[in-house]
XYZ file of C-alpha atoms in Angstrom:
774
model
C -19.177 15.304 -3.060
C -16.622 13.932 -5.081
C -15.181 15.952 -7.496
C -12.225 16.101 -9.819
C -10.053 17.818 -12.392
C -8.568 16.384 -15.691
C -5.431 17.936 -14.320
C -5.327 18.533 -10.681
C -2.200 19.606 -9.357
C -0.593 18.364 -5.874
C 1.612 20.147 -3.641
C 4.001 18.921 -0.368
C 2.768 21.550 2.342
C 3.812 19.587 5.794
C 6.197 17.508 6.498
C 7.234 15.352 9.707
C 10.123 13.147 10.499
C 11.448 10.632 13.563
C 14.688 9.294 12.609
C 18.277 8.070 14.266
C 19.415 11.442 13.286
C 16.587 13.560 14.694
C 13.383 14.266 15.350
C 13.223 17.762 13.424
C 14.365 18.718 10.022
C 16.596 21.005 11.146
C 18.353 18.567 13.647
C 18.183 16.038 10.889
C 19.816 18.295 8.156
C 22.789 19.586 10.839
C 23.807 15.825 11.107
C 23.632 15.499 7.990
C 25.642 18.659 7.139
C 28.205 16.940 9.065
C 28.367 13.499 7.549
C 27.061 12.053 10.607
C 25.095 8.425 10.623
C 22.789 7.389 12.909
C 23.998 3.705 12.695
C 25.333 2.344 15.722
C 24.816 -0.399 18.256
C 21.590 -2.107 18.599
C 20.260 -1.487 22.300
C 16.777 -2.931 21.687
C 17.461 -6.391 21.965
C 20.770 -9.100 21.760
C 22.712 -9.525 18.646
C 25.744 -11.249 20.080
C 24.656 -14.133 17.833
C 23.836 -12.285 14.532
C 26.052 -11.571 11.661
C 26.116 -8.035 12.562
C 25.280 -5.822 15.796
C 24.704 -2.390 14.394
C 21.276 -0.644 13.306
C 19.789 2.991 13.139
C 17.579 3.349 16.188
C 15.238 6.139 17.637
C 15.425 7.340 21.200
C 12.357 5.784 22.427
C 11.675 8.786 24.255
C 11.073 10.488 21.149
C 7.508 8.795 20.257
C 6.677 7.760 23.669
C 8.019 9.782 26.471
C 5.496 12.943 26.643
C 3.656 12.868 23.465
C 1.039 9.913 24.561
C -0.587 9.146 28.089
C 0.217 5.935 29.705
C -3.202 4.427 28.485
C -2.336 5.455 24.692
C 0.968 3.740 24.920
C -0.824 0.600 25.497
C -3.248 1.097 23.064
C -0.857 1.947 20.337
C 1.681 -0.800 18.995
C 4.818 1.347 18.435
C 4.308 1.540 14.348
C 1.311 3.603 14.949
C 2.948 5.948 17.826
C 5.639 6.641 15.129
C 3.374 7.344 12.448
C 0.984 9.320 14.669
C 4.283 12.048 15.809
C 5.539 12.266 12.258
C 2.048 12.880 10.901
C 0.892 15.516 13.778
C 4.027 17.245 13.179
C 3.382 17.269 9.458
C -0.383 18.540 10.180
C 1.221 21.113 12.489
C 3.783 22.079 10.053
C 1.171 22.827 6.834
C -1.295 25.290 9.071
C -3.734 23.069 8.863
C -3.846 21.623 12.628
C -6.858 22.855 13.916
C -7.847 24.841 11.080
C -9.079 21.442 8.627
C -13.037 22.160 9.270
C -15.592 19.435 9.052
C -16.664 20.173 5.541
C -12.982 19.204 4.469
C -12.102 15.602 4.283
C -8.956 14.496 5.070
C -7.587 11.257 4.561
C -4.258 8.978 5.345
C -2.040 6.371 3.400
C 0.341 4.626 5.744
C 2.925 2.810 4.318
C 4.427 -0.023 6.411
C 6.800 -3.646 6.004
C 6.011 -5.034 9.179
C 2.772 -3.210 11.010
C 2.115 -4.048 14.471
C 4.521 -6.910 14.552
C 6.165 -5.640 17.720
C 2.852 -6.153 19.723
C 3.236 -10.006 18.410
C 7.331 -9.840 19.403
C 5.940 -8.762 23.176
C 4.246 -12.011 23.849
C 7.221 -13.982 22.358
C 4.409 -16.609 21.465
C 2.053 -17.706 18.370
C -0.013 -19.813 20.275
C -1.437 -18.291 23.780
C -1.971 -15.098 22.509
C -3.116 -11.999 24.736
C -6.177 -10.185 23.187
C -5.064 -6.402 23.872
C -1.604 -6.751 22.151
C -2.918 -8.876 19.359
C -5.621 -6.504 18.218
C -2.735 -4.211 17.473
C -1.063 -6.509 15.215
C -2.842 -6.229 12.043
C -1.809 -4.310 9.109
C -4.874 -1.898 8.690
C -4.516 -1.299 12.550
C -1.901 1.445 12.728
C -2.992 3.353 9.906
C -6.341 3.549 11.352
C -5.063 4.191 14.850
C -3.505 7.237 13.319
C -6.728 8.317 11.825
C -8.623 7.613 14.920
C -6.114 9.719 16.980
C -5.819 12.759 14.331
C -9.659 12.722 14.272
C -9.622 12.047 10.468
C -12.833 11.516 8.356
C -11.473 10.924 5.066
C -10.131 7.712 3.228
C -7.534 5.584 4.755
C -5.682 3.122 3.558
C -2.542 1.115 4.591
C -0.178 0.131 1.772
C 2.252 -2.741 2.503
C 4.515 -2.930 -0.443
C 6.977 -3.804 1.763
C 10.131 -1.210 1.666
C 8.170 0.632 -1.332
C 5.218 1.108 1.112
C 5.664 4.825 1.802
C 6.426 5.600 -1.550
C 3.385 3.979 -2.791
C 1.498 5.614 0.036
C 2.257 8.905 -1.340
C 1.308 8.034 -4.571
C -2.155 6.742 -3.722
C -2.611 9.777 -2.180
C -1.604 11.875 -4.580
C -4.356 10.058 -6.688
C -6.969 10.334 -3.512
C -6.891 14.297 -4.031
C -6.693 14.030 -8.014
C -9.672 11.890 -8.296
C -11.988 13.625 -5.615
C -11.815 11.593 -3.153
C -10.528 13.745 -0.441
C -9.429 17.114 0.092
C -6.238 16.649 2.172
C -4.298 13.572 2.503
C -1.537 12.504 4.904
C 0.720 10.171 3.713
C 4.045 8.304 4.813
C 5.475 5.487 6.421
C 6.058 4.034 9.717
C 7.866 0.952 10.843
C 9.953 0.159 13.896
C 13.476 -1.895 14.824
C 11.826 -5.678 15.001
C 14.327 -8.277 16.649
C 12.526 -10.866 14.806
C 12.825 -8.914 11.574
C 16.245 -8.721 12.187
C 16.583 -12.212 12.774
C 15.012 -13.100 9.163
C 17.730 -10.384 7.554
C 20.480 -12.043 9.466
C 19.430 -15.779 8.225
C 19.133 -14.145 4.731
C 23.162 -13.091 5.281
C 21.956 -9.979 4.010
C 23.209 -7.305 7.047
C 26.579 -5.748 6.915
C 28.661 -5.646 10.070
C 29.700 -2.202 9.385
C 27.596 0.700 8.565
C 26.337 0.243 5.135
C 27.660 1.671 2.121
C 25.553 1.231 -0.972
C 27.154 1.039 -4.324
C 30.789 1.115 -2.499
C 32.804 -2.029 -1.957
C 31.183 -3.314 0.832
C 28.299 -5.784 0.518
C 25.106 -5.643 2.834
C 22.800 -3.866 4.561
C 22.084 -1.602 8.078
C 18.429 -2.088 9.251
C 16.711 0.877 10.949
C 13.496 2.793 12.252
C 11.658 5.698 11.978
C 8.470 7.464 10.035
C 7.853 10.185 7.989
C 4.712 11.700 6.734
C 3.960 14.385 4.122
C 0.608 16.589 3.698
C -0.561 16.778 0.498
C -3.413 19.126 -0.893
C -4.259 20.689 -4.328
C -1.579 23.226 -5.287
C -4.253 25.940 -6.185
C -5.654 26.181 -2.601
C -2.152 25.902 -1.395
C -1.126 28.904 -2.938
C -3.979 30.535 -2.480
C -3.928 30.042 1.839
C 0.013 31.067 1.219
C 1.232 27.986 2.412
C 4.922 26.700 2.684
C 5.299 24.762 -0.404
C 8.210 22.138 -0.415
C 7.499 20.480 -3.642
C 4.633 19.823 -6.232
C 3.953 15.897 -6.461
C 4.178 15.380 -10.652
C 3.777 12.177 -10.960
C 4.457 8.144 -9.893
C 5.250 4.489 -11.442
C 4.889 1.442 -9.589
C 5.745 -2.505 -10.937
C 6.373 -5.447 -10.222
C 9.580 -7.426 -11.005
C 7.565 -10.692 -11.821
C 11.022 -12.479 -10.899
C 11.450 -13.849 -7.398
C 10.236 -12.830 -3.773
C 13.541 -11.751 -2.395
C 15.791 -11.238 -5.202
C 15.552 -8.557 -7.902
C 15.422 -8.898 -11.321
C 19.082 -8.860 -12.260
C 18.449 -6.837 -15.343
C 16.479 -4.258 -13.494
C 13.458 -4.177 -15.792
C 10.830 -3.512 -13.093
C 12.921 -0.814 -11.411
C 13.317 0.683 -15.454
C 9.006 -0.104 -15.799
C 8.683 2.511 -12.554
C 11.163 5.141 -13.384
C 9.865 5.661 -16.847
C 5.883 5.196 -15.737
C 6.761 7.931 -13.388
C 8.128 10.243 -16.266
C 5.456 9.382 -18.238
C 2.595 10.408 -16.062
C 5.075 13.363 -14.951
C 4.842 14.638 -18.287
C 8.630 15.244 -18.129
C 11.615 14.112 -19.824
C 14.617 12.229 -18.209
C 16.803 15.207 -19.148
C 15.128 17.401 -16.985
C 15.649 15.101 -13.588
C 18.263 16.748 -11.755
C 18.894 14.592 -9.264
C 17.859 11.030 -8.056
C 17.591 9.457 -4.416
C 18.393 5.753 -5.297
C 16.767 3.129 -3.183
C 20.526 1.754 -2.706
C 20.554 -0.755 0.138
C 23.950 -1.589 0.090
C 23.407 -5.369 -1.502
C 25.249 -6.477 -4.096
C 22.281 -7.583 -6.361
C 19.987 -4.769 -5.230
C 22.684 -1.825 -6.098
C 23.503 -3.559 -9.131
C 19.903 -4.240 -10.653
C 18.862 -0.485 -9.492
C 21.910 0.841 -11.618
C 20.679 -1.219 -14.626
C 17.192 -0.244 -14.234
C 18.036 3.447 -14.125
C 20.108 3.035 -17.288
C 16.731 2.006 -18.987
C 15.212 5.539 -18.386
C 18.187 7.546 -18.330
C 20.500 5.830 -20.834
C 24.205 7.345 -20.564
C 22.760 10.617 -19.209
C 23.036 8.629 -15.713
C 26.693 8.901 -15.666
C 26.359 12.594 -15.237
C 23.249 12.882 -13.039
C 23.915 13.366 -9.344
C 23.161 9.900 -7.447
C 22.985 9.019 -3.645
C 21.391 6.839 -1.530
C 20.423 8.024 2.214
C 20.834 4.648 4.257
C 24.034 5.640 5.157
C 22.529 8.278 7.217
C 19.240 6.497 8.320
C 19.892 2.507 7.769
C 17.309 1.007 5.929
C 13.933 2.092 7.508
C 11.935 -0.403 5.855
C 8.346 0.347 5.017
C 9.026 4.207 6.219
C 12.086 4.490 3.535
C 10.865 6.105 0.756
C 9.059 8.993 2.979
C 12.274 9.534 5.183
C 14.344 9.842 2.125
C 11.937 11.916 0.271
C 11.314 14.232 2.872
C 14.930 14.712 3.653
C 15.829 15.340 0.132
C 13.262 17.718 -0.092
C 14.185 20.164 2.758
C 18.100 19.956 2.145
C 17.399 21.139 -1.077
C 15.666 24.046 0.222
C 18.957 24.479 1.851
C 20.630 24.364 -1.308
C 21.999 21.092 -0.760
C 21.637 17.295 -1.867
C 22.212 14.259 0.358
C 25.405 11.922 0.215
C 26.091 8.450 0.267
C 28.195 7.972 3.485
C 30.902 5.291 3.813
C 31.495 5.359 0.206
C 34.889 4.167 -0.869
C 35.249 2.819 -4.348
C 32.433 1.694 -6.776
C 31.589 -2.004 -6.717
C 30.863 -3.894 -9.795
C 27.950 -2.688 -12.136
C 28.224 0.986 -10.212
C 31.322 2.504 -12.136
C 31.280 5.589 -13.852
C 28.400 7.345 -11.779
C 28.188 10.682 -10.317
C 27.628 9.132 -7.022
C 27.777 12.012 -4.440
C 30.117 10.377 -2.105
C 30.469 11.187 2.085
C 29.834 15.208 1.376
C 26.933 16.946 0.496
C 26.388 18.735 -2.557
C 25.418 22.316 -3.497
C 22.937 22.320 -5.900
C 19.113 23.152 -6.300
C 17.881 20.768 -8.953
C 14.264 21.737 -10.220
C 13.108 17.936 -10.739
C 14.192 14.970 -8.743
C 13.380 11.462 -8.732
C 12.865 9.210 -5.743
C 13.434 5.219 -6.078
C 12.689 2.289 -3.606
C 12.177 -1.171 -4.547
C 10.897 -4.112 -1.959
C 10.558 -7.773 -1.122
C 8.013 -9.043 -3.467
C 9.042 -7.648 -6.317
C 7.520 -4.233 -5.991
C 9.102 -0.768 -6.833
C 7.958 2.429 -6.658
C 9.166 5.773 -7.976
C 8.090 9.541 -7.719
C 8.759 12.505 -9.447
C 8.472 15.934 -8.124
C 9.278 19.575 -8.753
C 10.876 21.393 -5.998
C 9.958 25.085 -7.253
C 6.666 24.806 -8.195
C 5.167 27.138 -10.673
C 1.889 29.329 -10.412
C -1.314 27.073 -10.406
C -2.387 28.717 -13.945
C 1.274 27.965 -15.117
C 1.416 23.956 -15.765
C 4.956 23.249 -16.737
C 4.263 19.705 -17.646
C 1.544 19.927 -20.389
C 2.095 16.463 -21.852
C 1.263 14.977 -18.799
C -1.760 12.201 -19.015
C -4.952 13.784 -17.973
C -7.350 12.027 -15.763
C -10.398 11.073 -17.741
C -13.374 11.364 -15.026
C -16.054 10.413 -17.626
C -13.943 7.087 -19.048
C -16.084 3.932 -18.308
C -14.521 1.066 -17.075
C -16.053 -2.561 -17.205
C -15.876 -6.088 -15.093
C -14.639 -8.560 -18.392
C -13.814 -11.386 -16.084
C -14.624 -13.259 -12.532
C -12.336 -15.581 -11.281
C -13.136 -17.119 -7.717
C -11.750 -19.943 -5.659
C -13.860 -20.903 -2.788
C -14.950 -24.121 -0.948
C -14.417 -27.178 -2.925
C -13.861 -25.623 -6.253
C -13.122 -22.881 -8.857
C -15.677 -20.385 -10.262
C -15.259 -18.535 -13.725
C -17.431 -15.721 -14.730
C -19.772 -15.962 -11.906
C -19.813 -16.559 -8.008
C -23.612 -17.330 -7.576
C -23.367 -20.913 -7.676
C -24.108 -22.065 -3.948
C -21.674 -24.947 -4.238
C -18.695 -22.750 -4.804
C -18.436 -21.847 -1.165
C -19.691 -25.029 0.066
C -17.139 -26.957 1.953
C -15.486 -29.642 -0.692
C -16.840 -32.262 1.557
C -19.054 -32.694 5.163
C -15.675 -33.178 6.365
C -14.882 -29.573 6.300
C -16.164 -26.771 8.347
C -18.709 -24.097 6.249
C -16.663 -21.436 4.363
C -13.235 -23.626 4.149
C -11.278 -23.565 0.919
C -9.820 -26.850 -0.377
C -8.586 -25.839 -3.334
C -5.003 -27.030 -4.761
C -2.965 -25.593 -7.223
C -0.658 -28.356 -7.848
C -3.908 -30.059 -9.025
C -5.421 -27.391 -11.164
C -2.485 -25.809 -12.535
C 0.820 -27.678 -11.546
C 3.379 -25.360 -13.476
C 2.614 -22.444 -11.333
C 2.638 -24.396 -8.004
C 5.953 -24.533 -6.124
C 6.991 -26.367 -2.982
C 6.010 -25.158 0.510
C 3.634 -22.682 -1.184
C 1.273 -21.092 1.282
C -2.413 -21.394 0.773
C -3.264 -18.176 0.146
C -0.779 -17.737 -2.580
C -2.548 -20.674 -3.877
C -6.007 -19.587 -3.743
C -5.041 -15.825 -5.473
C -3.102 -17.236 -7.967
C -5.944 -19.820 -9.007
C -8.209 -16.877 -8.850
C -6.311 -14.572 -10.993
C -5.521 -17.364 -13.741
C -9.164 -17.983 -13.640
C -10.242 -14.557 -14.260
C -7.400 -13.604 -17.161
C -9.076 -16.992 -18.758
C -12.588 -15.472 -18.371
C -11.763 -12.202 -20.041
C -10.315 -13.924 -22.754
C -6.709 -11.746 -21.971
C -3.551 -13.416 -23.197
C -1.213 -14.986 -20.482
C 2.292 -14.164 -20.101
C 5.189 -11.506 -19.530
C 5.048 -9.546 -22.764
C 0.909 -8.877 -21.932
C 1.819 -8.676 -18.051
C 3.486 -5.890 -18.837
C 0.581 -3.786 -19.446
C -1.670 -5.214 -17.182
C -1.960 -3.712 -13.794
C -2.249 -5.618 -10.378
C -3.883 -4.404 -7.045
C -3.832 -6.911 -4.668
C -6.094 -6.658 -1.091
C -5.281 -8.268 2.416
C -5.844 -7.457 5.852
C -3.400 -10.269 6.891
C -1.423 -11.497 4.195
C -0.352 -15.783 5.124
C -0.651 -15.619 8.406
C 0.128 -19.777 8.281
C 3.489 -18.276 6.886
C 3.675 -15.543 9.453
C 2.926 -17.812 12.370
C 5.456 -20.302 11.694
C 8.322 -18.010 10.682
C 7.435 -16.298 14.243
C 7.358 -19.770 16.150
C 10.871 -20.508 14.519
C 12.297 -17.081 15.972
C 10.284 -17.510 19.594
C 10.856 -21.304 19.961
C 14.221 -22.159 18.457
C 15.726 -18.817 19.236
C 16.498 -15.680 16.808
C 19.658 -17.137 15.102
C 17.865 -19.993 14.114
C 14.797 -18.207 12.031
C 13.293 -19.935 8.975
C 14.596 -18.373 5.844
C 11.864 -20.270 4.449
C 8.873 -18.659 6.106
C 10.750 -15.328 6.301
C 9.825 -13.528 2.982
C 6.230 -14.008 3.480
C 6.353 -11.977 6.923
C 5.784 -8.959 4.369
C 2.113 -9.372 3.573
C 2.892 -8.325 -0.207
C 4.355 -11.366 -0.501
C 0.960 -12.847 -1.548
C 0.799 -10.280 -4.629
C 4.426 -10.397 -5.498
C 3.935 -14.261 -5.962
C 1.052 -14.259 -7.804
C 2.541 -11.354 -10.301
C 5.638 -13.892 -10.824
C 3.746 -16.725 -11.654
C 1.425 -14.868 -14.016
C 4.115 -12.494 -15.383
C 2.358 -9.398 -13.973
C 5.124 -6.594 -14.446
C 2.867 -3.655 -14.865
C 1.628 -1.448 -12.027
C 1.389 -3.370 -8.955
C 0.488 -2.627 -5.551
C -0.891 -4.548 -2.328
C -3.301 -2.695 0.239
C -5.058 -3.329 3.538
C -8.189 -1.640 5.088
C -9.579 -4.156 7.207
C -12.649 -5.255 5.627
C -13.321 -2.951 2.267
C -9.899 -4.258 0.553
C -11.924 -5.296 -2.844
C -13.737 -1.948 -3.115
C -10.834 0.038 -2.502
C -8.800 -1.873 -4.447
C -11.078 -1.143 -7.649
C -11.287 2.154 -6.965
C -7.502 2.723 -7.384
C -7.704 0.409 -10.595
C -10.516 1.993 -12.034
C -8.584 5.724 -11.127
C -5.432 4.436 -12.803
C -7.233 3.547 -16.143
C -8.607 6.707 -16.222
C -5.454 8.315 -15.428
C -3.863 6.093 -18.555
C -1.729 3.997 -16.734
C -3.029 0.700 -18.370
C -6.244 -0.242 -20.218
C -7.115 -3.482 -17.809
C -6.042 -4.275 -14.730
C -6.681 -7.274 -12.139
C -8.337 -6.736 -8.835
C -7.986 -9.519 -6.443
C -8.417 -10.331 -2.582
C -7.855 -13.809 -0.432
C -8.114 -14.641 3.054
C -6.195 -17.895 4.667
C -7.311 -19.817 7.656
C -4.334 -20.663 10.685
C -3.971 -20.608 14.279
C -2.589 -16.941 13.964
C -5.721 -16.113 12.214
C -7.990 -17.530 14.690
C -5.830 -15.569 17.311
C -6.684 -12.132 15.627
C -10.436 -13.298 15.082
C -10.731 -13.287 18.875
C -8.642 -10.237 19.323
C -10.884 -8.119 16.945
C -14.462 -9.638 18.222
C -15.161 -11.809 15.012
C -15.604 -15.119 17.309
C -18.976 -13.600 18.066
C -19.851 -13.132 14.617
C -23.491 -14.255 13.310
C -21.421 -15.217 9.660
C -19.005 -18.265 9.688
C -15.823 -17.190 8.602
C -14.509 -17.836 5.037
C -11.375 -18.384 3.317
C -10.435 -18.239 -0.467
C -9.878 -15.837 -3.116
C -11.367 -13.573 -5.906
C -10.294 -11.696 -8.780
C -11.715 -9.182 -11.466
C -10.521 -8.501 -14.510
C -11.353 -4.819 -15.340
C -10.967 -2.955 -18.600
C -11.550 0.503 -19.986
C -14.929 -0.519 -21.974
C -14.471 1.571 -25.367
C -11.465 -0.773 -25.808
C -13.025 -3.874 -24.455
C -16.850 -3.431 -26.746
C -14.056 -2.402 -29.967
C -12.240 -5.995 -29.174
C -15.245 -7.829 -28.932
C -14.674 -8.826 -25.166
C -17.825 -9.121 -23.638
C -18.492 -7.077 -20.490
C -20.516 -8.096 -17.236
C -21.085 -4.785 -15.734
C -19.685 -1.199 -15.001
C -17.995 0.246 -12.374
C -19.890 3.764 -11.944
C -18.657 5.509 -8.886
C -16.673 5.119 -5.524
C -16.978 6.549 -2.069
C -14.500 6.265 0.994
C -14.998 7.686 4.308
C -13.416 6.866 7.851
C -15.936 5.965 10.409
C -15.269 4.192 13.875
C -16.230 0.664 15.955
C -18.295 0.114 18.028
C -21.204 1.855 15.709
C -21.370 5.306 16.491
C -23.247 8.370 14.543
C -19.902 8.951 13.003
C -19.890 5.391 11.649
C -23.034 6.246 10.280
C -22.208 9.518 8.634
C -19.289 7.944 7.137
C -21.304 5.190 5.766
C -23.806 7.827 4.435
C -21.214 10.262 2.940
C -19.412 7.167 1.097
C -22.661 6.248 -0.316
C -23.554 9.845 -1.513
C -19.562 10.478 -2.711
C -20.680 7.000 -5.135
C -23.471 7.924 -6.516
C -22.103 11.328 -7.131
C -19.044 9.873 -8.961
C -21.570 7.502 -10.853
C -23.921 10.649 -11.826
C -26.900 9.091 -10.325
C -29.309 9.938 -7.753
C -29.998 7.521 -4.709
C -33.705 7.086 -6.543
C -31.913 5.465 -9.377
C -30.180 2.856 -6.999
C -31.970 -0.854 -7.737
C -30.502 -2.579 -4.712
C -27.933 -2.719 -2.039
C -25.473 -5.435 -1.194
C -23.776 -5.295 2.438
C -20.665 -6.564 3.776
C -20.093 -6.554 7.423
C -18.321 -8.702 10.186
C -21.276 -9.588 12.145
C -20.781 -8.792 15.190
C -23.278 -8.451 17.986
C -25.633 -5.053 16.547
C -23.347 -4.609 13.553
C -25.484 -5.699 10.714
C -28.539 -4.165 12.059
C -27.161 -0.447 12.413
C -25.548 -0.524 9.503
C -28.720 -1.175 7.306
C -30.968 1.294 9.422
C -27.829 3.784 8.107
C -28.752 2.898 4.571
C -32.339 2.594 4.679
C -32.183 6.488 6.318
C -30.029 7.406 3.264
C -33.025 6.301 0.777
C -35.598 8.100 3.390
C -39.072 6.289 3.062
C -38.027 4.265 -0.266
C -38.222 0.743 0.239
C -34.770 -0.379 -1.374
C -33.780 -4.028 -1.511
C -31.040 -4.361 0.708
C -28.972 -7.955 1.526
C -26.164 -8.736 3.611
C -24.450 -11.503 1.585
C -22.445 -12.584 4.245
C -25.471 -14.442 5.650
C -25.016 -16.746 2.691
C -21.175 -16.886 1.964
C -19.571 -16.379 5.524
C -17.204 -13.496 6.235
C -13.870 -13.191 5.136
C -12.244 -9.677 5.972
C -10.336 -8.986 2.731
C -12.408 -11.137 -0.123
C -16.023 -9.718 1.513
C -16.040 -6.774 -0.484
C -14.472 -8.296 -3.307
C -17.580 -10.666 -3.243
C -19.787 -8.096 -2.949
C -18.815 -6.435 -6.207
C -18.891 -9.761 -8.242
C -22.297 -10.472 -7.009
C -23.467 -6.974 -7.620
C -21.934 -7.802 -11.521
C -24.558 -10.989 -11.622
C -27.492 -8.668 -10.334
C -27.584 -5.859 -12.742
C -29.547 -6.597 -16.028
C -31.088 -4.289 -18.253
C -34.723 -3.915 -17.341
C -34.405 -6.028 -14.190
C -31.565 -3.909 -11.997
C -29.758 -0.987 -13.542
C -27.544 -0.102 -10.707
C -26.595 -1.822 -7.644
C -24.842 -0.327 -4.597
C -22.154 -2.634 -2.647
C -21.242 -1.166 0.136
C -18.576 -2.851 2.717
C -17.755 -1.868 6.308
C -14.534 -2.417 8.008
C -13.376 -4.060 11.108
C -12.978 -0.548 12.674
C -15.961 1.303 11.297
C -14.695 2.733 7.900
C -17.159 2.540 4.692
C -16.304 2.209 1.148
C -19.283 1.996 -1.236
C -19.267 1.485 -4.873
C -21.896 1.498 -7.720
C -22.228 -1.268 -10.456
C -24.370 -0.682 -13.376
C -26.023 -2.811 -16.426
C -23.810 -2.665 -19.542
C -24.976 -0.465 -22.241
C -24.033 -1.486 -25.729
C -22.750 1.604 -26.547
C -19.804 4.123 -25.076
C -19.462 7.719 -25.277
């Protein structure tokens, strides 16, 4: 049953790490004390034709020597292997390994920048793809593999906000516990060193030929690899069981620069927004922060922008605040960076030390006058710390943690905003880009999903942003960005919201995509594999991070508020809705956009084959759908028409092919959604189902749904039979259709149920709108 408190406090009770400085925290701290760097010559692949030949590599034996069987090493991409090892360490460290119990819901949030890209590199082609290796590639797969390997049954989500991903994942996991969706969460990040990604940074001339020196005179970053995870659980229960408590997560902030796909806002406004949001939701003033672990990549633009952003939050006090970047130790570990830097900071602080900025000589322009911890660790035990990270796509993540938690009954931050579980959320706008046209306010028109002409395949989308809104189009923009921008712009118009950057700073945006622009990714990898890594395409490289779609949408529409991009392999729409609704109830913003999209390409066809989707009973679907969500009280007060109410959500981990565990996951997600909505299942008037449609799949899940309703004959429809199947947009399609189904006196409550490619379930209850709010 999903339950929550208005101010549930969340503790870090376990940590695990794989890094170039070691695979235990004692080893890592010993090397940090000695001022050692993990950056050295790259041995994984040839680098002689690159601008740099160094990086921070792991000893490969750490991950695959004794931990995995040969069958498991073949089954899991290296990203998944790193994640599993670090997460398993964290679970052991927490004392919960083997002591979870069947009744305890434990989930996982994995942050990654590049996912299973090594499984494509191993083939060195994007045309003649091997199904076994390609099945390991999609961005949701590594998190799903982690959950399956460790036997987790709670919500499983991959966050892919590039280099801010694991910070975002820790924040997301914190919310899953606060909002009652999980009892325990594993959260962290993993990214292995990749030949093609190294080539991409090389062509952007972002690499340093010598070990990175953040904030100092030598410009350029050093890439690294690794993984780190934390175990999060309610502070009250952690204290009761006598767990080791490394810290209390007090709050976090997310934002988007809404500026450029690779360059940061030079004024640091997005970073300042994330930091101030983290402080506000922690109920902590800037004056109480005793240490900042900065993103500090070592590139000139990023370091200068970060310092300006931090000044927006700390003012002149920043000059006196101990600050460092850990990337001189570990390299830039991309999606794992936030988790590695956060956990090693916490472990150092337990020993009375703060991490140093290695290789520091003199400050570069814009970084003068700071209290940078240079080259040697500082002796200090700050009570509050800030962990800061930024990324391609404009995403930023900041975490505030308290290193000396008070008793559960003595909340040190009473000013922190409370979670209001009874706050009502309405769907106030719908925008869709499907088939040959744009749908505003509804998706029920069958022509919306029809091809633009008889020459097009069923489910094809012929939308052109250049024709629809030429001021938002740019040369070489991939089709997925076009679909997403078109759908989001339409949803904003349908909601009657003002457009522009001022309004966008107060609008949250959560985007769901399981694959990103596979056309852009495929073109970049083709440039590497066919032309040679030194000739990698600088045009397509930024889109290998799949949050680039969310970033480009935010940039074009000025969406500078809370911003995230996630993947779940088929339930993205419902997961994004749950994240947005919880954030509204937590006081982040009064309005959110949630969107999802799919795009066809040669690479996507290869993934379909690898995942068995070529055998689906449903034709493929591409396009984009966006919903505008708002606090209902505010919407009704402002006279904004509300189409439907989002009343409850449930998420649970299952498996594929269908088993009893899959049925239990689906049943649990339905029961949790009903519980959060305050409804009995006999109050549900209809069910909308979304599945991939592989042989036997739809029938098995329909039976599992009917089992939840006992002998009651409830109307249940698989929407994919009408529209086709798009891995990311199908569950967003369910929510939009449910909003049209509900109508007072006809259908009061509709249950939308999505099932991922790997068998995880997510459910949402959509209700008809009542004219008053509590």
